[in-house]
């Protein structure tokens, strides 16, 4: 309905995803308490946002934090982890909901790379967190996902 906008604020060393009303009021952090949160994707019904987030610090100073896929419920303000970091989302993941909102598709398991690499292999996870993520492709996905009309 255009009431909320999802964005990512880069402050200090790590990105943080948030939502804000379209008039600029009522900013809410969706990754509060996480080391980082980014790449937000709205569910088709507009009630949830999936995003990549990191709860744990990086294994070494030159690495990125261990990340997972999370989902934030706008009505309750609750957030839950769907992947527990295995496989870890790509550094710059593609994240999208299925048309019915029941699954989240994302790219992960990418070869080591900092910039300019394909985002990773395609994975699916139940949007409620009921099942473990499953790999859908062995090929590296490099384009946005689209749905059959």
PDB file of C-alpha atoms in Angstrom:
ATOM      1  CA  UNK A   1       0.000   0.000   0.000  1.00  0.00           C
ATOM      2  CA  UNK A   2       3.056   2.272  -0.068  1.00  0.00           C
ATOM      3  CA  UNK A   3       2.797   3.050   3.648  1.00  0.00           C
ATOM      4  CA  UNK A   4       6.264   1.720   4.529  1.00  0.00           C
ATOM      5  CA  UNK A   5       9.655   1.850   2.790  1.00  0.00           C
ATOM      6  CA  UNK A   6      12.493  -0.593   3.523  1.00  0.00           C
ATOM      7  CA  UNK A   7      16.035   0.729   3.269  1.00  0.00           C
ATOM      8  CA  UNK A   8      19.547   0.091   4.563  1.00  0.00           C
ATOM      9  CA  UNK A   9      21.520   2.599   6.615  1.00  0.00           C
ATOM     10  CA  UNK A  10      25.297   2.300   6.543  1.00  0.00           C
ATOM     11  CA  UNK A  11      26.761   3.618   9.747  1.00  0.00           C
ATOM     12  CA  UNK A  12      30.083   2.773  11.383  1.00  0.00           C
ATOM     13  CA  UNK A  13      31.330  -0.521   9.934  1.00  0.00           C
ATOM     14  CA  UNK A  14      28.138  -2.484   9.200  1.00  0.00           C
ATOM     15  CA  UNK A  15      24.836  -1.950   7.359  1.00  0.00           C
ATOM     16  CA  UNK A  16      21.501  -1.947   9.218  1.00  0.00           C
ATOM     17  CA  UNK A  17      18.109  -2.490   7.546  1.00  0.00           C
ATOM     18  CA  UNK A  18      15.128  -0.432   8.679  1.00  0.00           C
ATOM     19  CA  UNK A  19      11.637   0.561   7.658  1.00  0.00           C
ATOM     20  CA  UNK A  20      10.180   4.044   7.722  1.00  0.00           C
ATOM     21  CA  UNK A  21       6.735   5.393   6.877  1.00  0.00           C
ATOM     22  CA  UNK A  22       6.520   7.003   3.437  1.00  0.00           C
ATOM     23  CA  UNK A  23       6.127  10.428   5.121  1.00  0.00           C
ATOM     24  CA  UNK A  24       9.477   9.938   6.927  1.00  0.00           C
ATOM     25  CA  UNK A  25       8.024   9.222  10.355  1.00  0.00           C
ATOM     26  CA  UNK A  26       8.225   6.169  12.612  1.00  0.00           C
ATOM     27  CA  UNK A  27      11.565   4.583  11.701  1.00  0.00           C
ATOM     28  CA  UNK A  28      11.891   0.966  12.961  1.00  0.00           C
ATOM     29  CA  UNK A  29      15.044  -1.151  12.901  1.00  0.00           C
ATOM     30  CA  UNK A  30      14.306  -4.628  11.530  1.00  0.00           C
ATOM     31  CA  UNK A  31      17.723  -6.051  12.407  1.00  0.00           C
ATOM     32  CA  UNK A  32      18.030  -4.564  15.876  1.00  0.00           C
ATOM     33  CA  UNK A  33      20.609  -6.436  17.919  1.00  0.00           C
ATOM     34  CA  UNK A  34      22.224  -8.020  14.868  1.00  0.00           C
ATOM     35  CA  UNK A  35      25.760  -7.139  13.888  1.00  0.00           C
ATOM     36  CA  UNK A  36      24.485  -6.293  10.392  1.00  0.00           C
ATOM     37  CA  UNK A  37      21.279  -6.524   8.345  1.00  0.00           C
ATOM     38  CA  UNK A  38      20.783  -5.788   4.654  1.00  0.00           C
ATOM     39  CA  UNK A  39      19.108  -6.653   1.334  1.00  0.00           C
ATOM     40  CA  UNK A  40      15.476  -6.358   2.543  1.00  0.00           C
ATOM     41  CA  UNK A  41      12.715  -7.983   0.436  1.00  0.00           C
ATOM     42  CA  UNK A  42       8.969  -7.480   1.021  1.00  0.00           C
ATOM     43  CA  UNK A  43       6.529 -10.393   1.129  1.00  0.00           C
ATOM     44  CA  UNK A  44       3.731 -10.205  -1.493  1.00  0.00           C
ATOM     45  CA  UNK A  45       1.155  -9.307   1.192  1.00  0.00           C
ATOM     46  CA  UNK A  46       3.421  -6.599   2.662  1.00  0.00           C
ATOM     47  CA  UNK A  47       3.306  -8.086   6.175  1.00  0.00           C
ATOM     48  CA  UNK A  48       6.861  -9.449   6.356  1.00  0.00           C
ATOM     49  CA  UNK A  49      10.361  -8.536   5.239  1.00  0.00           C
ATOM     50  CA  UNK A  50      13.095 -11.082   4.549  1.00  0.00           C
ATOM     51  CA  UNK A  51      16.696  -9.939   4.825  1.00  0.00           C
ATOM     52  CA  UNK A  52      20.272 -11.120   5.223  1.00  0.00           C
ATOM     53  CA  UNK A  53      21.638 -10.573   8.693  1.00  0.00           C
ATOM     54  CA  UNK A  54      24.647 -11.466  10.780  1.00  0.00           C
ATOM     55  CA  UNK A  55      24.340 -12.194  14.469  1.00  0.00           C
ATOM     56  CA  UNK A  56      27.891 -13.396  15.037  1.00  0.00           C
ATOM     57  CA  UNK A  57      31.128 -11.513  14.459  1.00  0.00           C
ATOM     58  CA  UNK A  58      33.454 -12.389  11.616  1.00  0.00           C
ATOM     59  CA  UNK A  59      35.827 -15.316  12.187  1.00  0.00           C
ATOM     60  CA  UNK A  60      38.796 -12.995  11.555  1.00  0.00           C
ATOM     61  CA  UNK A  61      39.218  -9.224  11.084  1.00  0.00           C
ATOM     62  CA  UNK A  62      39.489  -9.575   7.281  1.00  0.00           C
ATOM     63  CA  UNK A  63      36.302 -11.652   6.945  1.00  0.00           C
ATOM     64  CA  UNK A  64      32.638 -10.722   6.870  1.00  0.00           C
ATOM     65  CA  UNK A  65      30.312 -11.784   9.707  1.00  0.00           C
ATOM     66  CA  UNK A  66      28.613 -15.191   9.512  1.00  0.00           C
ATOM     67  CA  UNK A  67      25.209 -14.414   7.990  1.00  0.00           C
ATOM     68  CA  UNK A  68      21.790 -16.002   7.674  1.00  0.00           C
ATOM     69  CA  UNK A  69      18.332 -15.237   6.296  1.00  0.00           C
ATOM     70  CA  UNK A  70      15.875 -13.642   8.719  1.00  0.00           C
ATOM     71  CA  UNK A  71      12.232 -12.625   8.454  1.00  0.00           C
ATOM     72  CA  UNK A  72      10.648  -9.650  10.255  1.00  0.00           C
ATOM     73  CA  UNK A  73       6.888  -9.474  10.933  1.00  0.00           C
ATOM     74  CA  UNK A  74       5.594  -5.891  10.765  1.00  0.00           C
ATOM     75  CA  UNK A  75       2.519  -6.451  12.931  1.00  0.00           C
ATOM     76  CA  UNK A  76       4.253  -8.171  15.841  1.00  0.00           C
ATOM     77  CA  UNK A  77       7.734  -6.687  15.425  1.00  0.00           C
ATOM     78  CA  UNK A  78       9.145 -10.193  15.841  1.00  0.00           C
ATOM     79  CA  UNK A  79      12.174 -11.425  13.947  1.00  0.00           C
ATOM     80  CA  UNK A  80      13.262 -15.008  13.445  1.00  0.00           C
ATOM     81  CA  UNK A  81      16.176 -16.732  11.801  1.00  0.00           C
ATOM     82  CA  UNK A  82      15.309 -19.089   8.945  1.00  0.00           C
ATOM     83  CA  UNK A  83      18.719 -20.477   8.059  1.00  0.00           C
ATOM     84  CA  UNK A  84      20.999 -20.321  11.120  1.00  0.00           C
ATOM     85  CA  UNK A  85      23.826 -19.302   8.796  1.00  0.00           C
ATOM     86  CA  UNK A  86      23.991 -22.556   6.825  1.00  0.00           C
ATOM     87  CA  UNK A  87      24.491 -22.023   3.996  1.00  0.00           C
ATOM     88  CA  UNK A  88      25.522 -18.436   4.520  1.00  0.00           C
ATOM     89  CA  UNK A  89      23.910 -15.942   2.098  1.00  0.00           C
ATOM     90  CA  UNK A  90      26.167 -14.525  -0.588  1.00  0.00           C
ATOM     91  CA  UNK A  91      28.047 -11.324   0.173  1.00  0.00           C
ATOM     92  CA  UNK A  92      25.578  -9.417  -2.033  1.00  0.00           C
ATOM     93  CA  UNK A  93      22.601 -11.804  -2.030  1.00  0.00           C
ATOM     94  CA  UNK A  94      19.469 -11.791  -4.120  1.00  0.00           C
ATOM     95  CA  UNK A  95      16.455 -12.351  -1.824  1.00  0.00           C
ATOM     96  CA  UNK A  96      12.790 -12.657  -2.876  1.00  0.00           C
ATOM     97  CA  UNK A  97       9.541 -14.243  -1.692  1.00  0.00           C
ATOM     98  CA  UNK A  98       7.548 -16.709  -3.756  1.00  0.00           C
ATOM     99  CA  UNK A  99       4.321 -15.270  -5.196  1.00  0.00           C
ATOM    100  CA  UNK A 100       2.248 -16.935  -2.472  1.00  0.00           C
ATOM    101  CA  UNK A 101       4.627 -15.758   0.271  1.00  0.00           C
ATOM    102  CA  UNK A 102       5.226 -19.306   1.519  1.00  0.00           C
ATOM    103  CA  UNK A 103       8.907 -19.541   0.516  1.00  0.00           C
ATOM    104  CA  UNK A 104      11.916 -17.279   0.370  1.00  0.00           C
ATOM    105  CA  UNK A 105      14.461 -17.725  -2.396  1.00  0.00           C
ATOM    106  CA  UNK A 106      17.984 -16.443  -1.927  1.00  0.00           C
ATOM    107  CA  UNK A 107      21.502 -16.809  -3.245  1.00  0.00           C
ATOM    108  CA  UNK A 108      24.191 -18.399  -1.083  1.00  0.00           C
ATOM    109  CA  UNK A 109      27.172 -20.704  -1.125  1.00  0.00           C
ATOM    110  CA  UNK A 110      29.145 -18.361  -3.394  1.00  0.00           C
ATOM    111  CA  UNK A 111      32.815 -18.886  -4.117  1.00  0.00           C
ATOM    112  CA  UNK A 112      35.154 -16.602  -2.154  1.00  0.00           C
ATOM    113  CA  UNK A 113      34.906 -13.139  -3.670  1.00  0.00           C
ATOM    114  CA  UNK A 114      34.546  -9.533  -2.508  1.00  0.00           C
ATOM    115  CA  UNK A 115      33.022  -7.698  -5.491  1.00  0.00           C
ATOM    116  CA  UNK A 116      31.953  -8.401  -9.063  1.00  0.00           C
ATOM    117  CA  UNK A 117      31.095 -12.069  -8.514  1.00  0.00           C
ATOM    118  CA  UNK A 118      27.773 -13.784  -9.166  1.00  0.00           C
ATOM    119  CA  UNK A 119      25.693 -13.725  -5.968  1.00  0.00           C
ATOM    120  CA  UNK A 120      25.726 -17.513  -5.531  1.00  0.00           C
ATOM    121  CA  UNK A 121      23.645 -20.642  -5.984  1.00  0.00           C
ATOM    122  CA  UNK A 122      19.872 -20.500  -5.621  1.00  0.00           C
ATOM    123  CA  UNK A 123      18.340 -21.769  -2.354  1.00  0.00           C
ATOM    124  CA  UNK A 124      14.787 -21.941  -0.991  1.00  0.00           C
ATOM    125  CA  UNK A 125      13.570 -21.902   2.595  1.00  0.00           C
ATOM    126  CA  UNK A 126      10.078 -22.060   4.096  1.00  0.00           C
ATOM    127  CA  UNK A 127       9.047 -18.495   5.070  1.00  0.00           C
ATOM    128  CA  UNK A 128       7.832 -19.753   8.455  1.00  0.00           C
ATOM    129  CA  UNK A 129      11.122 -21.528   9.179  1.00  0.00           C
ATOM    130  CA  UNK A 130       9.578 -25.001   9.257  1.00  0.00           C
ATOM    131  CA  UNK A 131      12.121 -26.652   6.944  1.00  0.00           C
ATOM    132  CA  UNK A 132      15.854 -26.500   6.365  1.00  0.00           C
ATOM    133  CA  UNK A 133      17.077 -24.521   3.333  1.00  0.00           C
ATOM    134  CA  UNK A 134      17.455 -26.539   0.146  1.00  0.00           C
ATOM    135  CA  UNK A 135      19.716 -25.872  -2.804  1.00  0.00           C
ATOM    136  CA  UNK A 136      17.843 -25.506  -6.110  1.00  0.00           C
ATOM    137  CA  UNK A 137      20.746 -24.978  -8.526  1.00  0.00           C
ATOM    138  CA  UNK A 138      24.407 -25.871  -8.859  1.00  0.00           C
ATOM    139  CA  UNK A 139      24.860 -23.013 -11.324  1.00  0.00           C
ATOM    140  CA  UNK A 140      25.714 -19.553 -10.011  1.00  0.00           C
ATOM    141  CA  UNK A 141      22.774 -17.148 -10.295  1.00  0.00           C
ATOM    142  CA  UNK A 142      23.637 -13.638 -11.428  1.00  0.00           C
ATOM    143  CA  UNK A 143      20.301 -11.997 -12.286  1.00  0.00           C
ATOM    144  CA  UNK A 144      17.211 -10.974 -10.368  1.00  0.00           C
ATOM    145  CA  UNK A 145      14.591 -13.658  -9.971  1.00  0.00           C
ATOM    146  CA  UNK A 146      11.331 -13.394 -11.871  1.00  0.00           C
ATOM    147  CA  UNK A 147       8.063 -15.307 -11.803  1.00  0.00           C
ATOM    148  CA  UNK A 148       5.978 -16.833 -14.538  1.00  0.00           C
ATOM    149  CA  UNK A 149       2.925 -14.616 -15.162  1.00  0.00           C
TER     150      UNK A 149
END
